CSV table of C-alpha atoms in Angstrom, one decimal:
chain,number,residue,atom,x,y,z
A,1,UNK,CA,-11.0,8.6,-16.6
A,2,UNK,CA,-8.1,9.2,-18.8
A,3,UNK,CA,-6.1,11.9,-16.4
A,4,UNK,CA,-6.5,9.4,-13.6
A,5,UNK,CA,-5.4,6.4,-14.7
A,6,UNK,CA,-2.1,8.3,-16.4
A,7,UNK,CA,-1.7,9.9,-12.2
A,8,UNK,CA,-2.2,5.8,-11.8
A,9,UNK,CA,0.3,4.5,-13.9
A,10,UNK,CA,2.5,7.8,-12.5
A,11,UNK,CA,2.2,6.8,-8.5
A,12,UNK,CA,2.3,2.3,-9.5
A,13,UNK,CA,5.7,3.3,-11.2
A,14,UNK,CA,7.0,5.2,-8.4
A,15,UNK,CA,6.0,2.9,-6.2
A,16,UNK,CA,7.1,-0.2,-8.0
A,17,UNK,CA,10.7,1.8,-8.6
A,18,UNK,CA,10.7,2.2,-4.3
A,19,UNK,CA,10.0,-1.5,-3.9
A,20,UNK,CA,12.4,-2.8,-6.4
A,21,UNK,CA,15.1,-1.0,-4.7
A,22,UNK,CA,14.5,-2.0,-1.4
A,23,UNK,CA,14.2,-5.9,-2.4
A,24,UNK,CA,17.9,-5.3,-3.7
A,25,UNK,CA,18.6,-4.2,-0.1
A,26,UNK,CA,17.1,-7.1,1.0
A,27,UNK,CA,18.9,-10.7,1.9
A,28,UNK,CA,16.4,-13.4,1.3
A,29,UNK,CA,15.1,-15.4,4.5
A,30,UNK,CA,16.6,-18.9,4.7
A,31,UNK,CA,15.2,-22.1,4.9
A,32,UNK,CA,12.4,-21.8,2.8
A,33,UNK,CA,11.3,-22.7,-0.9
A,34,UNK,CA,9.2,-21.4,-3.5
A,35,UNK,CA,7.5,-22.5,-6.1
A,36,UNK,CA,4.7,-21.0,-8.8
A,37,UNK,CA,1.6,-21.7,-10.1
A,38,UNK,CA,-1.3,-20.6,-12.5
A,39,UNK,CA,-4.4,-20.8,-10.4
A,40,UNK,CA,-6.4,-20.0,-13.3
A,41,UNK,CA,-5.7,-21.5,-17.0
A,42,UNK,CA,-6.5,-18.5,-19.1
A,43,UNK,CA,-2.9,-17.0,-19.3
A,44,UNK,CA,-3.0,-14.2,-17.1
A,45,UNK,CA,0.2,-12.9,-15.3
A,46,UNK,CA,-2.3,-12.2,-12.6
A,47,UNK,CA,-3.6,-15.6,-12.0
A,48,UNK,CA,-0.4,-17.0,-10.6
A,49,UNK,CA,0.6,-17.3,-7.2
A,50,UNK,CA,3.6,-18.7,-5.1
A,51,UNK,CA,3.6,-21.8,-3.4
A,52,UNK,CA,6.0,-21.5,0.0
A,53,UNK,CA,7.2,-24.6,2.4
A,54,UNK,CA,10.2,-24.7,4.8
A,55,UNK,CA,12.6,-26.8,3.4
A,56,UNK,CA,13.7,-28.9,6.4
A,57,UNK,CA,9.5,-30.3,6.9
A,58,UNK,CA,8.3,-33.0,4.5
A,59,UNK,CA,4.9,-33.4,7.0
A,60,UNK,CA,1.3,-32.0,6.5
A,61,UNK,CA,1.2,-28.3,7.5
A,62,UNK,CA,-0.8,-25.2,8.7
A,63,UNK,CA,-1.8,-22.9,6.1
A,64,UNK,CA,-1.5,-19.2,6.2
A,65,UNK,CA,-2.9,-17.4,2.8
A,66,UNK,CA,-1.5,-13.7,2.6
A,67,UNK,CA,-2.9,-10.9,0.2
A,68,UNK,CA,-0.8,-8.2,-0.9
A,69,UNK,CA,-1.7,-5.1,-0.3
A,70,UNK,CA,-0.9,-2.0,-2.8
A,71,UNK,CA,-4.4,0.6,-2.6
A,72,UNK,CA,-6.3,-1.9,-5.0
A,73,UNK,CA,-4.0,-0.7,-7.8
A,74,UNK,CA,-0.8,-2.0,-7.6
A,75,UNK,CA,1.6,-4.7,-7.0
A,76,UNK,CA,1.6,-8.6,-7.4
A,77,UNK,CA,2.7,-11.6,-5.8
A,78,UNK,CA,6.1,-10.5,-5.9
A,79,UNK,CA,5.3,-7.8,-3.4
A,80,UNK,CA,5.1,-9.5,-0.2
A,81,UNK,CA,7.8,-12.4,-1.4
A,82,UNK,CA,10.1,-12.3,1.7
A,83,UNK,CA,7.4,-11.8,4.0
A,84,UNK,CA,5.6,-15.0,3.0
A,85,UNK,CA,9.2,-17.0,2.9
A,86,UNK,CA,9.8,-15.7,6.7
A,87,UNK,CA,6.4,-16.9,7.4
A,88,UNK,CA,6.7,-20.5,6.0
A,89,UNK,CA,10.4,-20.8,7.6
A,90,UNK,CA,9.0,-20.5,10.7
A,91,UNK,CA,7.0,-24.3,9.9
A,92,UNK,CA,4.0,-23.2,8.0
A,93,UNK,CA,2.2,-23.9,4.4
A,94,UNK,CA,2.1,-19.9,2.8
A,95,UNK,CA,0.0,-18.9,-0.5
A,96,UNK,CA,0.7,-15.4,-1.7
A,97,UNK,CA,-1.4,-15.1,-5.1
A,98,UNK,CA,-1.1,-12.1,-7.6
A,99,UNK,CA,-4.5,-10.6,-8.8
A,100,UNK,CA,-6.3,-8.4,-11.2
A,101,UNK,CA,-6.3,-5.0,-10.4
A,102,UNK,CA,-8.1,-1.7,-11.0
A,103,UNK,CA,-8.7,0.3,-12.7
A,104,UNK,CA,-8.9,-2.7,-15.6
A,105,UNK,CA,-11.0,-5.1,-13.0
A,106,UNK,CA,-13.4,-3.7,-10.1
A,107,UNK,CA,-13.4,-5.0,-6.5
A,108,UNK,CA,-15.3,-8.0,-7.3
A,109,UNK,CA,-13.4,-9.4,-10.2
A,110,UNK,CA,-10.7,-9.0,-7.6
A,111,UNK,CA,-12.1,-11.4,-4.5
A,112,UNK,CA,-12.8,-13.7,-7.5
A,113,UNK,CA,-9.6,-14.2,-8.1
A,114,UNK,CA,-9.0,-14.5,-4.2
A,115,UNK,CA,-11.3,-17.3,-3.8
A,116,UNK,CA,-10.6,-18.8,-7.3
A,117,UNK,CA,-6.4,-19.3,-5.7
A,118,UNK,CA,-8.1,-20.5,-2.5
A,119,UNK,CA,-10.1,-23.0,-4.5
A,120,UNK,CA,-6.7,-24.1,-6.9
A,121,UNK,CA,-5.1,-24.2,-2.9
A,122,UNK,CA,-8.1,-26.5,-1.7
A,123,UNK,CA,-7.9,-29.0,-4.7
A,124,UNK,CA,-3.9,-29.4,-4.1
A,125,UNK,CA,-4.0,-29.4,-0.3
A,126,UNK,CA,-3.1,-33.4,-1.0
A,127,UNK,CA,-0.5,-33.1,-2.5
A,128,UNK,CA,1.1,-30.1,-1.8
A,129,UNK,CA,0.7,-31.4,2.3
A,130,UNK,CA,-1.9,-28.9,3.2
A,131,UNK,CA,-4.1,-29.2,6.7
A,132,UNK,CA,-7.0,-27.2,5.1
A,133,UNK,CA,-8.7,-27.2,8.9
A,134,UNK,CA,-6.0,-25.2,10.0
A,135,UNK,CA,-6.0,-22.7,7.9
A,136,UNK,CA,-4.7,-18.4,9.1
A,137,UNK,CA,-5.8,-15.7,6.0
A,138,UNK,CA,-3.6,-12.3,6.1
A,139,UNK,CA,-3.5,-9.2,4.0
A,140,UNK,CA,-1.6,-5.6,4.4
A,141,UNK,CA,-3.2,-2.3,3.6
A,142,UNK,CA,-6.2,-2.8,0.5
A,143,UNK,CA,-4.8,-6.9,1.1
A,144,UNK,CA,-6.6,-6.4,4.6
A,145,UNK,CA,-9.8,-5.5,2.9
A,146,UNK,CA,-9.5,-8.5,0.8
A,147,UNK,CA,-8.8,-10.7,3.5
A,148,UNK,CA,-11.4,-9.4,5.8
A,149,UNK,CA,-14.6,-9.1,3.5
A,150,UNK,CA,-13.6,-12.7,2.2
A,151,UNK,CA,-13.6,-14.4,5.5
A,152,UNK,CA,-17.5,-13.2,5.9
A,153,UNK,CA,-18.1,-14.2,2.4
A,154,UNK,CA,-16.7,-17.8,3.0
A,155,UNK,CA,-19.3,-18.0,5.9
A,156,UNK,CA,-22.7,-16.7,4.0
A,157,UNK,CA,-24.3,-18.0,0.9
A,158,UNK,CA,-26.1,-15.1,-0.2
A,159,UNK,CA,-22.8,-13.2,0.0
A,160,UNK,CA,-21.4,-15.4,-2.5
A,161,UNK,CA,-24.4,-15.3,-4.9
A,162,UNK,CA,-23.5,-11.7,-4.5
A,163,UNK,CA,-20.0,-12.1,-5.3
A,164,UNK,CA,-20.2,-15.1,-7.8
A,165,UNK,CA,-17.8,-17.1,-5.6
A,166,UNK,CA,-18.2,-20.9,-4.2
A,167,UNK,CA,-15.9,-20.9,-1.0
A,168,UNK,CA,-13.1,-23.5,-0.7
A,169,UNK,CA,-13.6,-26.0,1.6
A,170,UNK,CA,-11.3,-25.1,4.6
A,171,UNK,CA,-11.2,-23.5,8.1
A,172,UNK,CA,-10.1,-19.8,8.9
A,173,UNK,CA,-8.9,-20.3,12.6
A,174,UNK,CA,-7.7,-16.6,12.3
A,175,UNK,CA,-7.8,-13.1,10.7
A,176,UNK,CA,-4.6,-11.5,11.0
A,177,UNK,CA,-4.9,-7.9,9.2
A,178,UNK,CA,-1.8,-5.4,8.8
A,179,UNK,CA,-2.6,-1.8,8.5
A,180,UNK,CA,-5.5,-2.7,6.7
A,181,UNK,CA,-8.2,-0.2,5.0
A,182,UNK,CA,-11.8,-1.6,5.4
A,183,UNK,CA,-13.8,1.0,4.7
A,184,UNK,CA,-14.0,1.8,0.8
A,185,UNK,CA,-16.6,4.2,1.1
A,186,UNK,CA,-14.4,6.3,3.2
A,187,UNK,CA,-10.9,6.4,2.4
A,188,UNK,CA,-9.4,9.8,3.1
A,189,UNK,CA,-10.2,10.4,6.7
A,190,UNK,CA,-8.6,13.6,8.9
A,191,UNK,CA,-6.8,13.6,12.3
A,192,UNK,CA,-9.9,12.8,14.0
A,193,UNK,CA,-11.4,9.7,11.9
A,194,UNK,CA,-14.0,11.6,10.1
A,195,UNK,CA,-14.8,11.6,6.2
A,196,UNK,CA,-13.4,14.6,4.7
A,197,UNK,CA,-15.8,16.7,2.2
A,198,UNK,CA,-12.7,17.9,0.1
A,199,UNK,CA,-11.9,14.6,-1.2
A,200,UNK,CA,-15.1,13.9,-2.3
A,201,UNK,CA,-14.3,14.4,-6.0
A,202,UNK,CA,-11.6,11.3,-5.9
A,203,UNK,CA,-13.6,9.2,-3.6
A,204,UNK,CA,-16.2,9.2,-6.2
A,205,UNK,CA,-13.3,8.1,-8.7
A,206,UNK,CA,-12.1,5.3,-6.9
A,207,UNK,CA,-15.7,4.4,-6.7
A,208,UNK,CA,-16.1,4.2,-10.1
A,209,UNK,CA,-13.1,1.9,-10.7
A,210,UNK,CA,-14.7,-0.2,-8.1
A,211,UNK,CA,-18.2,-0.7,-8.9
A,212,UNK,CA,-18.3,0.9,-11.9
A,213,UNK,CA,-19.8,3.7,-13.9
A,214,UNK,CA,-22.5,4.1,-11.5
A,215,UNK,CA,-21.9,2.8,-8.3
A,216,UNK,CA,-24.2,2.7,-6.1
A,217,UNK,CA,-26.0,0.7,-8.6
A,218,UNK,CA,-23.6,-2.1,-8.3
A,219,UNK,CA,-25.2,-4.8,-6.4
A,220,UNK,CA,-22.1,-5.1,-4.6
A,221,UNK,CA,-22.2,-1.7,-3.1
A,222,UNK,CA,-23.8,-2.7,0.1
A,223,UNK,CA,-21.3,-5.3,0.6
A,224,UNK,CA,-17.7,-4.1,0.0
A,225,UNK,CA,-16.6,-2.6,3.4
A,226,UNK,CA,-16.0,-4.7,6.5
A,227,UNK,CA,-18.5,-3.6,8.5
A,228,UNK,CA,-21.0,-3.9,5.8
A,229,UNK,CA,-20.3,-7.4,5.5
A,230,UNK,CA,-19.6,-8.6,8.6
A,231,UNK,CA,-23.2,-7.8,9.7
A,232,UNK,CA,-25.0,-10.6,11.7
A,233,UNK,CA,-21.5,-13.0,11.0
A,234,UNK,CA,-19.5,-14.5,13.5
A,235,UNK,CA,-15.7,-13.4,12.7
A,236,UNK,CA,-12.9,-16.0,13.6
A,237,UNK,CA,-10.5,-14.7,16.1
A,238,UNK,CA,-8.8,-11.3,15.0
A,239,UNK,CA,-5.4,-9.7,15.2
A,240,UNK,CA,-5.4,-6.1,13.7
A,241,UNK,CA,-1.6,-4.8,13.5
A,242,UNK,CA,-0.9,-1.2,12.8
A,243,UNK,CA,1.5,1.6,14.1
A,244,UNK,CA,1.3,5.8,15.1
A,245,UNK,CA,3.5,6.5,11.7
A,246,UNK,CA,0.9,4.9,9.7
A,247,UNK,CA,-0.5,7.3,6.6
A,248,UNK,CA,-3.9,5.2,7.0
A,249,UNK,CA,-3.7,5.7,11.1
A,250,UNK,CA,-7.1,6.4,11.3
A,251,UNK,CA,-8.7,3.4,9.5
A,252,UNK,CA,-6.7,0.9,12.1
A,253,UNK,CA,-8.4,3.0,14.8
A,254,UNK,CA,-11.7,2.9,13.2
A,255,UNK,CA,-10.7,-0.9,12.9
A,256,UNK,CA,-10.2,-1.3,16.2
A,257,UNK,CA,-12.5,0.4,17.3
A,258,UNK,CA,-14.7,-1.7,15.3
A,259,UNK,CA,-13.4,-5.1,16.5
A,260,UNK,CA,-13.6,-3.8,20.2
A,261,UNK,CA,-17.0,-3.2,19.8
A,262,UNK,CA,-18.3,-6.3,18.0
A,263,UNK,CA,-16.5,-8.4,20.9
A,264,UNK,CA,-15.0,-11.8,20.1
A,265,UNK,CA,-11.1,-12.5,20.5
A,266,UNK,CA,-9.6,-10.2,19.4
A,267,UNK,CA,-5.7,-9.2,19.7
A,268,UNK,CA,-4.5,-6.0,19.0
A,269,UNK,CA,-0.6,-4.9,18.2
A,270,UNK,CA,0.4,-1.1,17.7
A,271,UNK,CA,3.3,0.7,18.1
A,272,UNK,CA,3.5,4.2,19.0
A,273,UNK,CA,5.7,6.3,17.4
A,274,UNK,CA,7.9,6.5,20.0
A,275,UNK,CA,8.4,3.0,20.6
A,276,UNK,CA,8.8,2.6,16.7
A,277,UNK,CA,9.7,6.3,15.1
A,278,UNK,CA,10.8,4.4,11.7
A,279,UNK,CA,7.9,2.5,11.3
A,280,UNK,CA,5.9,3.2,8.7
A,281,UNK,CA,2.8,1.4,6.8
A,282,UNK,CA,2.9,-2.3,6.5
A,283,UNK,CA,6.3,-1.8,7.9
A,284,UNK,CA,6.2,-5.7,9.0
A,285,UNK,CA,5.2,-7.1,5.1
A,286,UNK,CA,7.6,-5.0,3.6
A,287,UNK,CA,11.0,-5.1,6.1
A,288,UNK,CA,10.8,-8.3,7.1
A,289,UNK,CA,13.8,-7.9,8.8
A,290,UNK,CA,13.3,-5.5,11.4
A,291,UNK,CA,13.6,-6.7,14.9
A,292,UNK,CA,10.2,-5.2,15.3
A,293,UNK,CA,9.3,-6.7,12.2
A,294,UNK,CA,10.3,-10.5,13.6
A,295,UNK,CA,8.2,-9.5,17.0
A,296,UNK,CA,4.8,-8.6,15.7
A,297,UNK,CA,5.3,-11.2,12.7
A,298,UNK,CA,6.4,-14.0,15.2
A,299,UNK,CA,3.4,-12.7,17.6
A,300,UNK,CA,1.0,-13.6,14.7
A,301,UNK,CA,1.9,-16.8,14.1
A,302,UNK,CA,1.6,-17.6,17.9
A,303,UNK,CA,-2.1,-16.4,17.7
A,304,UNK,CA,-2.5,-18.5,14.9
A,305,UNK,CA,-1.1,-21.8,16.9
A,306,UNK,CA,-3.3,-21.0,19.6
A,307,UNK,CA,-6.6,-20.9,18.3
A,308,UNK,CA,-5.5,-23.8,16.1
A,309,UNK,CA,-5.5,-25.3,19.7
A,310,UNK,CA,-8.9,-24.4,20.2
């Protein structure tokens, strides 16, 4: 595993050198405040995340919880910092948490640290002037993943006992995923949605940071893509976001595809790319700014208010 996690460490720094430059671009959205927290007291720079209100609302508020995205490997709370302070401007309660990632944690170390912030959010709802019934969870790219597997394992018990999670005690009234990749198993997929042989070699890599060594011996194996885990579960009400320019295209088709066939509401958003020929992956996390950006963003938080209204 040594060449792989130095070609890692090579693509996080690139990456992390890209996103650094475009925050300088960025102006910060007004009207709203930040503030951080440890989620978990053990000292890890991981186990922090950002606490976001509007700063003209003293009132009890609507939570949205976002998960960055960043292929499982990268990134932090940081990442998706002006997204989340767009979203609470706009009147809202927003958690983005930082968490362990691979190749030094596997996937369920990771929706650990997912449900422990959700638990640190439940126990300060109180205070912090949280309406835990009303509650929206969000995630971008591998965030997507998180977010969706976790809102089935909230609802079953055996899927905790799986995961070694106790879910918080709060309502999802919606899913909103962004260009989110929910099948693990098959990551590299060509033009027409279909696993390709000749990246066998690294899907069995990223496997093994996953569920270790060996994994289909993992007894979270069977329960680490979306459609694995949303079997015989009841989703809340769904909004999939994704666009034509997207590298991972083919998993929001397979997602909607997906969604479309399970039934339930269900909103879908995608831009072609001639409607959007700059738009790119997670184009509405990371350029918050963009007038298509505000739309689809603002257009979320709309589905959110109306099946709060349900």
């Amino acid at each position: 595993m040594g060449i792989w996690n130095g070609l890692m460490k090579v693509a996080c720094a690139r990456l992390a050198k890209d996103d650094n430059r475009r925050i300088a671009s960025q102006t910060p959205p007004a009207g709203a405040s930040v503030a951080e927290f440890a989620y978990c007291d053990d000292g890890d720079e991981m186990h922090k995340l950002n606490f976001y209100r509007p700063t003209d609302c003293d009132g009890v508020l609507p939570v949205i919880v976002d998960i960055h995205g960043g292929a499982w490997i990268y990134g932090d709370k940081e990442l998706n910092k002006y997204y989340c302070m767009y979203l609470a401007s706009k009147g809202y309660a927003v958690v983005g948490m930082s968490y362990r990632l691979m190749p030094y944690v596997g996937l369920a170390e990771q929706v650990q640290d997912v449900f422990a912030a959700m638990n640190f959010l439940a126990a300060h709802a109180a205070e912090w002037k949280c309406d835990l019934q009303r509650v929206m969870l969000t995630g971008d790219s591998a965030g997507g993943h998180l977010a969706a597997i976790c809102s089935c394992i909230m609802q079953s018990d055996k899927l905790q006992d799986v995961y070694g999670v106790t879910a918080p005690a709060m309502e999802v009234k919606c899913l909103v995923l962004s260009h989110a990749v929910c099948d693990v198993h098959e990551l590299a997929l060509d033009k027409k949605g279909r696993k390709m042989a000749i990246a066998a070699p690294l899907q069995r890599k990223f496997s093994q940071m996953m569920f270790g060594k060996h994994p289909e011996k993992s007894p979270i194996y069977g329960y680490a893509s979306l459609s694995q885990v949303a079997k015989g579960l009841i989703l809340p009400p769904v909004m999939v976001i994704g666009c034509g320019r997207d590298i991972y295209l083919q998993h929001t088709l397979r997602l909607d595809r997906f969604m479309r066939e399970r039934g339930g509401e269900y909103l879908y958003d995608f831009v072609s790319t001639e409607d959007g020929p700059k738009l790119g992956h997670v184009y509405n996390i990371m350029r918050y700014e963009w007038e298509q950006s505000r739309r689809v963003n603002d257009k979320s938080l709309e589905f959110f208010d109306r099946c709060c209204e349900k």
